[in-house]
């Protein structure tokens, strides 16, 4: 019988307006509720930023290593190549630089 009453109560609350609404405790004004929501959102963003930093940190270290290796290889190739080959390499690097440059 209790289960039937609970089910009826749930259906009533689903389709009828809630009449026992009251503001959450501890809030003195509407602006304090907004402030709490904003602070909660900022705290969540901070936690997300920290988690993302932890995830991306190994990738950035790996990228730094790969870039250092690439620079070493390019310098070696440029020092041993002809003028035409170095011009070709400079053009390729210039095009790459235009693609990866951040927009301002």
PDB file of N, CA, C and O in Angstrom, residues 24-96:
ATOM      1  N   UNK A  24      16.436  28.049  -0.690  1.00  0.00           N
ATOM      2  CA  UNK A  24      17.464  27.270  -0.001  1.00  0.00           C
ATOM      3  C   UNK A  24      17.933  28.007   1.240  1.00  0.00           C
ATOM      4  O   UNK A  24      17.984  29.240   1.279  1.00  0.00           O
ATOM      5  N   UNK A  25      18.295  27.261   2.249  1.00  0.00           N
ATOM      6  CA  UNK A  25      18.747  27.862   3.504  1.00  0.00           C
ATOM      7  C   UNK A  25      20.103  28.529   3.321  1.00  0.00           C
ATOM      8  O   UNK A  25      20.930  28.100   2.532  1.00  0.00           O
ATOM      9  N   UNK A  26      20.317  29.588   4.077  1.00  0.00           N
ATOM     10  CA  UNK A  26      21.619  30.238   4.075  1.00  0.00           C
ATOM     11  C   UNK A  26      21.761  31.348   3.065  1.00  0.00           C
ATOM     12  O   UNK A  26      22.795  31.985   2.977  1.00  0.00           O
ATOM     13  N   UNK A  27      20.752  31.622   2.287  1.00  0.00           N
ATOM     14  CA  UNK A  27      20.827  32.695   1.301  1.00  0.00           C
ATOM     15  C   UNK A  27      20.020  33.884   1.819  1.00  0.00           C
ATOM     16  O   UNK A  27      18.831  33.772   2.060  1.00  0.00           O
ATOM     17  N   UNK A  28      20.698  35.007   1.955  1.00  0.00           N
ATOM     18  CA  UNK A  28      20.035  36.164   2.520  1.00  0.00           C
ATOM     19  C   UNK A  28      19.346  37.014   1.464  1.00  0.00           C
ATOM     20  O   UNK A  28      18.406  37.708   1.749  1.00  0.00           O
ATOM     21  N   UNK A  29      19.859  36.978   0.244  1.00  0.00           N
ATOM     22  CA  UNK A  29      19.240  37.786  -0.807  1.00  0.00           C
ATOM     23  C   UNK A  29      19.413  37.080  -2.140  1.00  0.00           C
ATOM     24  O   UNK A  29      20.250  36.198  -2.280  1.00  0.00           O
ATOM     25  N   UNK A  30      18.638  37.496  -3.136  1.00  0.00           N
ATOM     26  CA  UNK A  30      18.786  36.873  -4.461  1.00  0.00           C
ATOM     27  C   UNK A  30      20.189  37.038  -5.037  1.00  0.00           C
ATOM     28  O   UNK A  30      20.686  36.164  -5.719  1.00  0.00           O
ATOM     29  N   UNK A  31      20.837  38.171  -4.761  1.00  0.00           N
ATOM     30  CA  UNK A  31      22.175  38.380  -5.307  1.00  0.00           C
ATOM     31  C   UNK A  31      23.195  37.439  -4.689  1.00  0.00           C
ATOM     32  O   UNK A  31      24.155  37.039  -5.336  1.00  0.00           O
ATOM     33  N   UNK A  32      22.989  37.053  -3.422  1.00  0.00           N
ATOM     34  CA  UNK A  32      23.928  36.114  -2.811  1.00  0.00           C
ATOM     35  C   UNK A  32      23.805  34.736  -3.439  1.00  0.00           C
ATOM     36  O   UNK A  32      24.776  34.004  -3.545  1.00  0.00           O
ATOM     37  N   UNK A  33      22.601  34.370  -3.868  1.00  0.00           N
ATOM     38  CA  UNK A  33      22.413  33.098  -4.569  1.00  0.00           C
ATOM     39  C   UNK A  33      23.122  33.099  -5.899  1.00  0.00           C
ATOM     40  O   UNK A  33      23.772  32.131  -6.280  1.00  0.00           O
ATOM     41  N   UNK A  34      23.028  34.221  -6.608  1.00  0.00           N
ATOM     42  CA  UNK A  34      23.729  34.355  -7.884  1.00  0.00           C
ATOM     43  C   UNK A  34      25.225  34.309  -7.675  1.00  0.00           C
ATOM     44  O   UNK A  34      25.948  33.661  -8.423  1.00  0.00           O
ATOM     45  N   UNK A  35      25.681  35.001  -6.647  1.00  0.00           N
ATOM     46  CA  UNK A  35      27.115  35.011  -6.331  1.00  0.00           C
ATOM     47  C   UNK A  35      27.608  33.598  -6.028  1.00  0.00           C
ATOM     48  O   UNK A  35      28.666  33.189  -6.502  1.00  0.00           O
ATOM     49  N   UNK A  36      26.834  32.849  -5.273  1.00  0.00           N
ATOM     50  CA  UNK A  36      27.222  31.479  -4.942  1.00  0.00           C
ATOM     51  C   UNK A  36      27.296  30.622  -6.201  1.00  0.00           C
ATOM     52  O   UNK A  36      28.216  29.812  -6.355  1.00  0.00           O
ATOM     53  N   UNK A  37      26.339  30.812  -7.110  1.00  0.00           N
ATOM     54  CA  UNK A  37      26.365  30.050  -8.358  1.00  0.00           C
ATOM     55  C   UNK A  37      27.588  30.395  -9.197  1.00  0.00           C
ATOM     56  O   UNK A  37      28.238  29.516  -9.772  1.00  0.00           O
ATOM     57  N   UNK A  38      27.911  31.687  -9.262  1.00  0.00           N
ATOM     58  CA  UNK A  38      29.078  32.111 -10.032  1.00  0.00           C
ATOM     59  C   UNK A  38      30.353  31.564  -9.405  1.00  0.00           C
ATOM     60  O   UNK A  38      31.236  31.057 -10.106  1.00  0.00           O
ATOM     61  N   UNK A  39      30.459  31.647  -8.084  1.00  0.00           N
ATOM     62  CA  UNK A  39      31.644  31.122  -7.401  1.00  0.00           C
ATOM     63  C   UNK A  39      31.777  29.617  -7.613  1.00  0.00           C
ATOM     64  O   UNK A  39      32.872  29.105  -7.829  1.00  0.00           O
ATOM     65  N   UNK A  40      30.668  28.920  -7.575  1.00  0.00           N
ATOM     66  CA  UNK A  40      30.681  27.475  -7.808  1.00  0.00           C
ATOM     67  C   UNK A  40      31.130  27.158  -9.231  1.00  0.00           C
ATOM     68  O   UNK A  40      31.934  26.251  -9.458  1.00  0.00           O
ATOM     69  N   UNK A  41      30.628  27.938 -10.190  1.00  0.00           N
ATOM     70  CA  UNK A  41      31.026  27.735 -11.590  1.00  0.00           C
ATOM     71  C   UNK A  41      32.513  28.015 -11.777  1.00  0.00           C
ATOM     72  O   UNK A  41      33.215  27.272 -12.463  1.00  0.00           O
ATOM     73  N   UNK A  42      33.014  29.077 -11.159  1.00  0.00           N
ATOM     74  CA  UNK A  42      34.438  29.402 -11.266  1.00  0.00           C
ATOM     75  C   UNK A  42      35.305  28.329 -10.620  1.00  0.00           C
ATOM     76  O   UNK A  42      36.369  27.990 -11.136  1.00  0.00           O
ATOM     77  N   UNK A  43      34.848  27.814  -9.502  1.00  0.00           N
ATOM     78  CA  UNK A  43      35.586  26.738  -8.842  1.00  0.00           C
ATOM     79  C   UNK A  43      35.627  25.492  -9.735  1.00  0.00           C
ATOM     80  O   UNK A  43      36.671  24.848  -9.874  1.00  0.00           O
ATOM     81  N   UNK A  44      34.515  25.188 -10.372  1.00  0.00           N
ATOM     82  CA  UNK A  44      34.470  24.053 -11.304  1.00  0.00           C
ATOM     83  C   UNK A  44      35.398  24.268 -12.484  1.00  0.00           C
ATOM     84  O   UNK A  44      36.076  23.345 -12.932  1.00  0.00           O
ATOM     85  N   UNK A  45      35.440  25.496 -13.001  1.00  0.00           N
ATOM     86  CA  UNK A  45      36.354  25.801 -14.104  1.00  0.00           C
ATOM     87  C   UNK A  45      37.798  25.649 -13.679  1.00  0.00           C
ATOM     88  O   UNK A  45      38.632  25.153 -14.442  1.00  0.00           O
ATOM     89  N   UNK A  46      38.108  26.078 -12.462  1.00  0.00           N
ATOM     90  CA  UNK A  46      39.477  25.924 -11.956  1.00  0.00           C
ATOM     91  C   UNK A  46      39.876  24.463 -11.871  1.00  0.00           C
ATOM     92  O   UNK A  46      40.988  24.092 -12.250  1.00  0.00           O
ATOM     93  N   UNK A  47      38.962  23.636 -11.381  1.00  0.00           N
ATOM     94  CA  UNK A  47      39.246  22.202 -11.290  1.00  0.00           C
ATOM     95  C   UNK A  47      39.422  21.594 -12.683  1.00  0.00           C
ATOM     96  O   UNK A  47      40.297  20.758 -12.903  1.00  0.00           O
ATOM     97  N   UNK A  48      38.583  22.028 -13.630  1.00  0.00           N
ATOM     98  CA  UNK A  48      38.697  21.525 -15.001  1.00  0.00           C
ATOM     99  C   UNK A  48      40.023  21.934 -15.627  1.00  0.00           C
ATOM    100  O   UNK A  48      40.664  21.154 -16.322  1.00  0.00           O
ATOM    101  N   UNK A  49      40.443  23.171 -15.371  1.00  0.00           N
ATOM    102  CA  UNK A  49      41.708  23.670 -15.902  1.00  0.00           C
ATOM    103  C   UNK A  49      42.873  22.852 -15.347  1.00  0.00           C
ATOM    104  O   UNK A  49      43.783  22.454 -16.081  1.00  0.00           O
ATOM    105  N   UNK A  50      42.828  22.588 -14.038  1.00  0.00           N
ATOM    106  CA  UNK A  50      43.892  21.794 -13.423  1.00  0.00           C
ATOM    107  C   UNK A  50      43.944  20.387 -14.014  1.00  0.00           C
ATOM    108  O   UNK A  50      45.024  19.862 -14.304  1.00  0.00           O
ATOM    109  N   UNK A  51      42.782  19.777 -14.204  1.00  0.00           N
ATOM    110  CA  UNK A  51      42.736  18.434 -14.781  1.00  0.00           C
ATOM    111  C   UNK A  51      43.265  18.438 -16.212  1.00  0.00           C
ATOM    112  O   UNK A  51      44.037  17.546 -16.602  1.00  0.00           O
ATOM    113  N   UNK A  52      42.876  19.431 -16.987  1.00  0.00           N
ATOM    114  CA  UNK A  52      43.341  19.531 -18.369  1.00  0.00           C
ATOM    115  C   UNK A  52      44.849  19.749 -18.421  1.00  0.00           C
ATOM    116  O   UNK A  52      45.538  19.173 -19.263  1.00  0.00           O
ATOM    117  N   UNK A  53      45.368  20.569 -17.514  1.00  0.00           N
ATOM    118  CA  UNK A  53      46.809  20.805 -17.455  1.00  0.00           C
ATOM    119  C   UNK A  53      47.553  19.505 -17.161  1.00  0.00           C
ATOM    120  O   UNK A  53      48.572  19.219 -17.790  1.00  0.00           O
ATOM    121  N   UNK A  54      47.038  18.717 -16.227  1.00  0.00           N
ATOM    122  CA  UNK A  54      47.681  17.441 -15.894  1.00  0.00           C
ATOM    123  C   UNK A  54      47.675  16.488 -17.088  1.00  0.00           C
ATOM    124  O   UNK A  54      48.609  15.736 -17.304  1.00  0.00           O
ATOM    125  N   UNK A  55      46.590  16.530 -17.859  1.00  0.00           N
ATOM    126  CA  UNK A  55      46.485  15.642 -19.020  1.00  0.00           C
ATOM    127  C   UNK A  55      47.425  16.085 -20.127  1.00  0.00           C
ATOM    128  O   UNK A  55      48.091  15.266 -20.770  1.00  0.00           O
ATOM    129  N   UNK A  56      47.486  17.398 -20.392  1.00  0.00           N
ATOM    130  CA  UNK A  56      48.251  17.910 -21.530  1.00  0.00           C
ATOM    131  C   UNK A  56      49.741  18.071 -21.256  1.00  0.00           C
ATOM    132  O   UNK A  56      50.523  18.165 -22.198  1.00  0.00           O
ATOM    133  N   UNK A  57      50.133  18.107 -20.001  1.00  0.00           N
ATOM    134  CA  UNK A  57      51.541  18.327 -19.665  1.00  0.00           C
ATOM    135  C   UNK A  57      52.473  17.305 -20.309  1.00  0.00           C
ATOM    136  O   UNK A  57      53.486  17.686 -20.897  1.00  0.00           O
ATOM    137  N   UNK A  58      52.185  16.010 -20.269  1.00  0.00           N
ATOM    138  CA  UNK A  58      53.073  15.056 -20.942  1.00  0.00           C
ATOM    139  C   UNK A  58      53.161  15.297 -22.451  1.00  0.00           C
ATOM    140  O   UNK A  58      54.226  15.138 -23.045  1.00  0.00           O
ATOM    141  N   UNK A  59      52.034  15.698 -23.054  1.00  0.00           N
ATOM    142  CA  UNK A  59      52.057  15.968 -24.489  1.00  0.00           C
ATOM    143  C   UNK A  59      52.948  17.162 -24.811  1.00  0.00           C
ATOM    144  O   UNK A  59      53.672  17.165 -25.793  1.00  0.00           O
ATOM    145  N   UNK A  60      52.889  18.191 -23.966  1.00  0.00           N
ATOM    146  CA  UNK A  60      53.698  19.384 -24.238  1.00  0.00           C
ATOM    147  C   UNK A  60      55.177  19.081 -24.069  1.00  0.00           C
ATOM    148  O   UNK A  60      56.006  19.584 -24.827  1.00  0.00           O
ATOM    149  N   UNK A  61      55.528  18.260 -23.094  1.00  0.00           N
ATOM    150  CA  UNK A  61      56.933  17.871 -22.924  1.00  0.00           C
ATOM    151  C   UNK A  61      57.409  17.067 -24.127  1.00  0.00           C
ATOM    152  O   UNK A  61      58.515  17.276 -24.623  1.00  0.00           O
ATOM    153  N   UNK A  62      56.564  16.171 -24.607  1.00  0.00           N
ATOM    154  CA  UNK A  62      56.900  15.377 -25.786  1.00  0.00           C
ATOM    155  C   UNK A  62      57.043  16.274 -27.011  1.00  0.00           C
ATOM    156  O   UNK A  62      57.952  16.103 -27.822  1.00  0.00           O
ATOM    157  N   UNK A  63      56.155  17.261 -27.137  1.00  0.00           N
ATOM    158  CA  UNK A  63      56.215  18.192 -28.275  1.00  0.00           C
ATOM    159  C   UNK A  63      57.503  19.007 -28.225  1.00  0.00           C
ATOM    160  O   UNK A  63      58.138  19.237 -29.262  1.00  0.00           O
ATOM    161  N   UNK A  64      57.913  19.454 -27.034  1.00  0.00           N
ATOM    162  CA  UNK A  64      59.156  20.218 -26.907  1.00  0.00           C
ATOM    163  C   UNK A  64      60.349  19.393 -27.385  1.00  0.00           C
ATOM    164  O   UNK A  64      61.216  19.887 -28.111  1.00  0.00           O
ATOM    165  N   UNK A  65      60.377  18.133 -26.991  1.00  0.00           N
ATOM    166  CA  UNK A  65      61.463  17.250 -27.404  1.00  0.00           C
ATOM    167  C   UNK A  65      61.473  17.069 -28.918  1.00  0.00           C
ATOM    168  O   UNK A  65      62.528  17.145 -29.553  1.00  0.00           O
ATOM    169  N   UNK A  66      60.303  16.844 -29.496  1.00  0.00           N
ATOM    170  CA  UNK A  66      60.218  16.652 -30.950  1.00  0.00           C
ATOM    171  C   UNK A  66      60.626  17.914 -31.700  1.00  0.00           C
ATOM    172  O   UNK A  66      61.297  17.832 -32.732  1.00  0.00           O
ATOM    173  N   UNK A  67      60.239  19.081 -31.199  1.00  0.00           N
ATOM    174  CA  UNK A  67      60.607  20.333 -31.861  1.00  0.00           C
ATOM    175  C   UNK A  67      62.111  20.551 -31.795  1.00  0.00           C
ATOM    176  O   UNK A  67      62.733  20.953 -32.783  1.00  0.00           O
ATOM    177  N   UNK A  68      62.721  20.256 -30.645  1.00  0.00           N
ATOM    178  CA  UNK A  68      64.177  20.396 -30.522  1.00  0.00           C
ATOM    179  C   UNK A  68      64.891  19.469 -31.503  1.00  0.00           C
ATOM    180  O   UNK A  68      65.864  19.865 -32.155  1.00  0.00           O
ATOM    181  N   UNK A  69      64.401  18.240 -31.618  1.00  0.00           N
ATOM    182  CA  UNK A  69      64.987  17.293 -32.579  1.00  0.00           C
ATOM    183  C   UNK A  69      64.828  17.794 -34.008  1.00  0.00           C
ATOM    184  O   UNK A  69      65.754  17.717 -34.817  1.00  0.00           O
ATOM    185  N   UNK A  70      63.648  18.319 -34.326  1.00  0.00           N
ATOM    186  CA  UNK A  70      63.383  18.830 -35.664  1.00  0.00           C
ATOM    187  C   UNK A  70      64.302  20.005 -35.991  1.00  0.00           C
ATOM    188  O   UNK A  70      64.867  20.068 -37.081  1.00  0.00           O
ATOM    189  N   UNK A  71      64.473  20.909 -35.050  1.00  0.00           N
ATOM    190  CA  UNK A  71      65.346  22.063 -35.276  1.00  0.00           C
ATOM    191  C   UNK A  71      66.770  21.603 -35.530  1.00  0.00           C
ATOM    192  O   UNK A  71      67.452  22.099 -36.441  1.00  0.00           O
ATOM    193  N   UNK A  72      67.236  20.643 -34.753  1.00  0.00           N
ATOM    194  CA  UNK A  72      68.585  20.107 -34.964  1.00  0.00           C
ATOM    195  C   UNK A  72      68.741  19.500 -36.350  1.00  0.00           C
ATOM    196  O   UNK A  72      69.747  19.739 -37.031  1.00  0.00           O
ATOM    197  N   UNK A  73      67.740  18.733 -36.761  1.00  0.00           N
ATOM    198  CA  UNK A  73      67.793  18.115 -38.092  1.00  0.00           C
ATOM    199  C   UNK A  73      67.757  19.156 -39.204  1.00  0.00           C
ATOM    200  O   UNK A  73      68.488  19.041 -40.192  1.00  0.00           O
ATOM    201  N   UNK A  74      66.916  20.166 -39.066  1.00  0.00           N
ATOM    202  CA  UNK A  74      66.808  21.202 -40.090  1.00  0.00           C
ATOM    203  C   UNK A  74      68.125  21.969 -40.190  1.00  0.00           C
ATOM    204  O   UNK A  74      68.593  22.276 -41.299  1.00  0.00           O
ATOM    205  N   UNK A  75      68.721  22.302 -39.040  1.00  0.00           N
ATOM    206  CA  UNK A  75      70.010  23.007 -39.068  1.00  0.00           C
ATOM    207  C   UNK A  75      71.084  22.174 -39.759  1.00  0.00           C
ATOM    208  O   UNK A  75      71.876  22.688 -40.546  1.00  0.00           O
ATOM    209  N   UNK A  76      71.090  20.879 -39.467  1.00  0.00           N
ATOM    210  CA  UNK A  76      72.080  19.987 -40.094  1.00  0.00           C
ATOM    211  C   UNK A  76      71.859  19.923 -41.605  1.00  0.00           C
ATOM    212  O   UNK A  76      72.807  20.014 -42.390  1.00  0.00           O
ATOM    213  N   UNK A  77      70.620  19.770 -42.027  1.00  0.00           N
ATOM    214  CA  UNK A  77      70.313  19.704 -43.455  1.00  0.00           C
ATOM    215  C   UNK A  77      70.669  21.015 -44.137  1.00  0.00           C
ATOM    216  O   UNK A  77      71.269  21.035 -45.212  1.00  0.00           O
ATOM    217  N   UNK A  78      70.332  22.130 -43.501  1.00  0.00           N
ATOM    218  CA  UNK A  78      70.603  23.441 -44.102  1.00  0.00           C
ATOM    219  C   UNK A  78      72.094  23.695 -44.244  1.00  0.00           C
ATOM    220  O   UNK A  78      72.543  24.266 -45.237  1.00  0.00           O
ATOM    221  N   UNK A  79      72.881  23.247 -43.274  1.00  0.00           N
ATOM    222  CA  UNK A  79      74.327  23.506 -43.342  1.00  0.00           C
ATOM    223  C   UNK A  79      75.006  22.659 -44.419  1.00  0.00           C
ATOM    224  O   UNK A  79      76.046  23.042 -44.939  1.00  0.00           O
ATOM    225  N   UNK A  80      74.428  21.525 -44.773  1.00  0.00           N
ATOM    226  CA  UNK A  80      75.046  20.622 -45.747  1.00  0.00           C
ATOM    227  C   UNK A  80      74.429  20.733 -47.136  1.00  0.00           C
ATOM    228  O   UNK A  80      74.856  20.057 -48.050  1.00  0.00           O
ATOM    229  N   UNK A  81      73.418  21.576 -47.300  1.00  0.00           N
ATOM    230  CA  UNK A  81      72.684  21.623 -48.565  1.00  0.00           C
ATOM    231  C   UNK A  81      73.151  22.769 -49.449  1.00  0.00           C
ATOM    232  O   UNK A  81      73.784  23.720 -49.002  1.00  0.00           O
ATOM    233  N   UNK A  82      72.749  22.668 -50.700  1.00  0.00           N
ATOM    234  CA  UNK A  82      73.047  23.723 -51.664  1.00  0.00           C
ATOM    235  C   UNK A  82      72.127  24.920 -51.416  1.00  0.00           C
ATOM    236  O   UNK A  82      71.175  24.847 -50.643  1.00  0.00           O
ATOM    237  N   UNK A  83      72.405  26.001 -52.102  1.00  0.00           N
ATOM    238  CA  UNK A  83      71.596  27.213 -51.969  1.00  0.00           C
ATOM    239  C   UNK A  83      70.153  26.952 -52.385  1.00  0.00           C
ATOM    240  O   UNK A  83      69.214  27.413 -51.723  1.00  0.00           O
ATOM    241  N   UNK A  84      69.944  26.183 -53.439  1.00  0.00           N
ATOM    242  CA  UNK A  84      68.590  25.894 -53.904  1.00  0.00           C
ATOM    243  C   UNK A  84      67.817  25.073 -52.864  1.00  0.00           C
ATOM    244  O   UNK A  84      66.643  25.331 -52.604  1.00  0.00           O
ATOM    245  N   UNK A  85      68.490  24.108 -52.274  1.00  0.00           N
ATOM    246  CA  UNK A  85      67.834  23.269 -51.271  1.00  0.00           C
ATOM    247  C   UNK A  85      67.487  24.093 -50.028  1.00  0.00           C
ATOM    248  O   UNK A  85      66.409  23.936 -49.444  1.00  0.00           O
ATOM    249  N   UNK A  86      68.386  24.982 -49.625  1.00  0.00           N
ATOM    250  CA  UNK A  86      68.116  25.827 -48.462  1.00  0.00           C
ATOM    251  C   UNK A  86      66.976  26.803 -48.759  1.00  0.00           C
ATOM    252  O   UNK A  86      66.149  27.079 -47.893  1.00  0.00           O
ATOM    253  N   UNK A  87      66.907  27.312 -49.974  1.00  0.00           N
ATOM    254  CA  UNK A  87      65.806  28.202 -50.363  1.00  0.00           C
ATOM    255  C   UNK A  87      64.479  27.445 -50.312  1.00  0.00           C
ATOM    256  O   UNK A  87      63.477  27.953 -49.795  1.00  0.00           O
ATOM    257  N   UNK A  88      64.491  26.228 -50.836  1.00  0.00           N
ATOM    258  CA  UNK A  88      63.299  25.389 -50.791  1.00  0.00           C
ATOM    259  C   UNK A  88      62.879  25.132 -49.344  1.00  0.00           C
ATOM    260  O   UNK A  88      61.697  25.255 -48.987  1.00  0.00           O
ATOM    261  N   UNK A  89      63.833  24.801 -48.479  1.00  0.00           N
ATOM    262  CA  UNK A  89      63.559  24.547 -47.064  1.00  0.00           C
ATOM    263  C   UNK A  89      63.015  25.808 -46.391  1.00  0.00           C
ATOM    264  O   UNK A  89      62.057  25.736 -45.604  1.00  0.00           O
ATOM    265  N   UNK A  90      63.586  26.965 -46.697  1.00  0.00           N
ATOM    266  CA  UNK A  90      63.117  28.230 -46.123  1.00  0.00           C
ATOM    267  C   UNK A  90      61.681  28.519 -46.550  1.00  0.00           C
ATOM    268  O   UNK A  90      60.866  28.995 -45.741  1.00  0.00           O
ATOM    269  N   UNK A  91      61.353  28.231 -47.800  1.00  0.00           N
ATOM    270  CA  UNK A  91      59.982  28.441 -48.279  1.00  0.00           C
ATOM    271  C   UNK A  91      58.994  27.517 -47.564  1.00  0.00           C
ATOM    272  O   UNK A  91      57.890  27.940 -47.195  1.00  0.00           O
ATOM    273  N   UNK A  92      59.384  26.279 -47.367  1.00  0.00           N
ATOM    274  CA  UNK A  92      58.521  25.325 -46.653  1.00  0.00           C
ATOM    275  C   UNK A  92      58.307  25.781 -45.216  1.00  0.00           C
ATOM    276  O   UNK A  92      57.191  25.785 -44.709  1.00  0.00           O
ATOM    277  N   UNK A  93      59.389  26.176 -44.550  1.00  0.00           N
ATOM    278  CA  UNK A  93      59.271  26.627 -43.159  1.00  0.00           C
ATOM    279  C   UNK A  93      58.451  27.909 -43.059  1.00  0.00           C
ATOM    280  O   UNK A  93      57.699  28.104 -42.099  1.00  0.00           O
ATOM    281  N   UNK A  94      58.576  28.794 -44.052  1.00  0.00           N
ATOM    282  CA  UNK A  94      57.770  30.018 -44.067  1.00  0.00           C
ATOM    283  C   UNK A  94      56.289  29.715 -44.197  1.00  0.00           C
ATOM    284  O   UNK A  94      55.448  30.325 -43.517  1.00  0.00           O
ATOM    285  N   UNK A  95      55.950  28.772 -45.062  1.00  0.00           N
ATOM    286  CA  UNK A  95      54.547  28.381 -45.217  1.00  0.00           C
ATOM    287  C   UNK A  95      54.023  27.730 -43.941  1.00  0.00           C
ATOM    288  O   UNK A  95      52.888  27.995 -43.511  1.00  0.00           O
ATOM    289  N   UNK A  96      54.845  26.906 -43.316  1.00  0.00           N
ATOM    290  CA  UNK A  96      54.463  26.268 -42.060  1.00  0.00           C
ATOM    291  C   UNK A  96      54.266  27.310 -40.966  1.00  0.00           C
ATOM    292  O   UNK A  96      53.315  27.240 -40.180  1.00  0.00           O
TER     293      UNK A  96
END
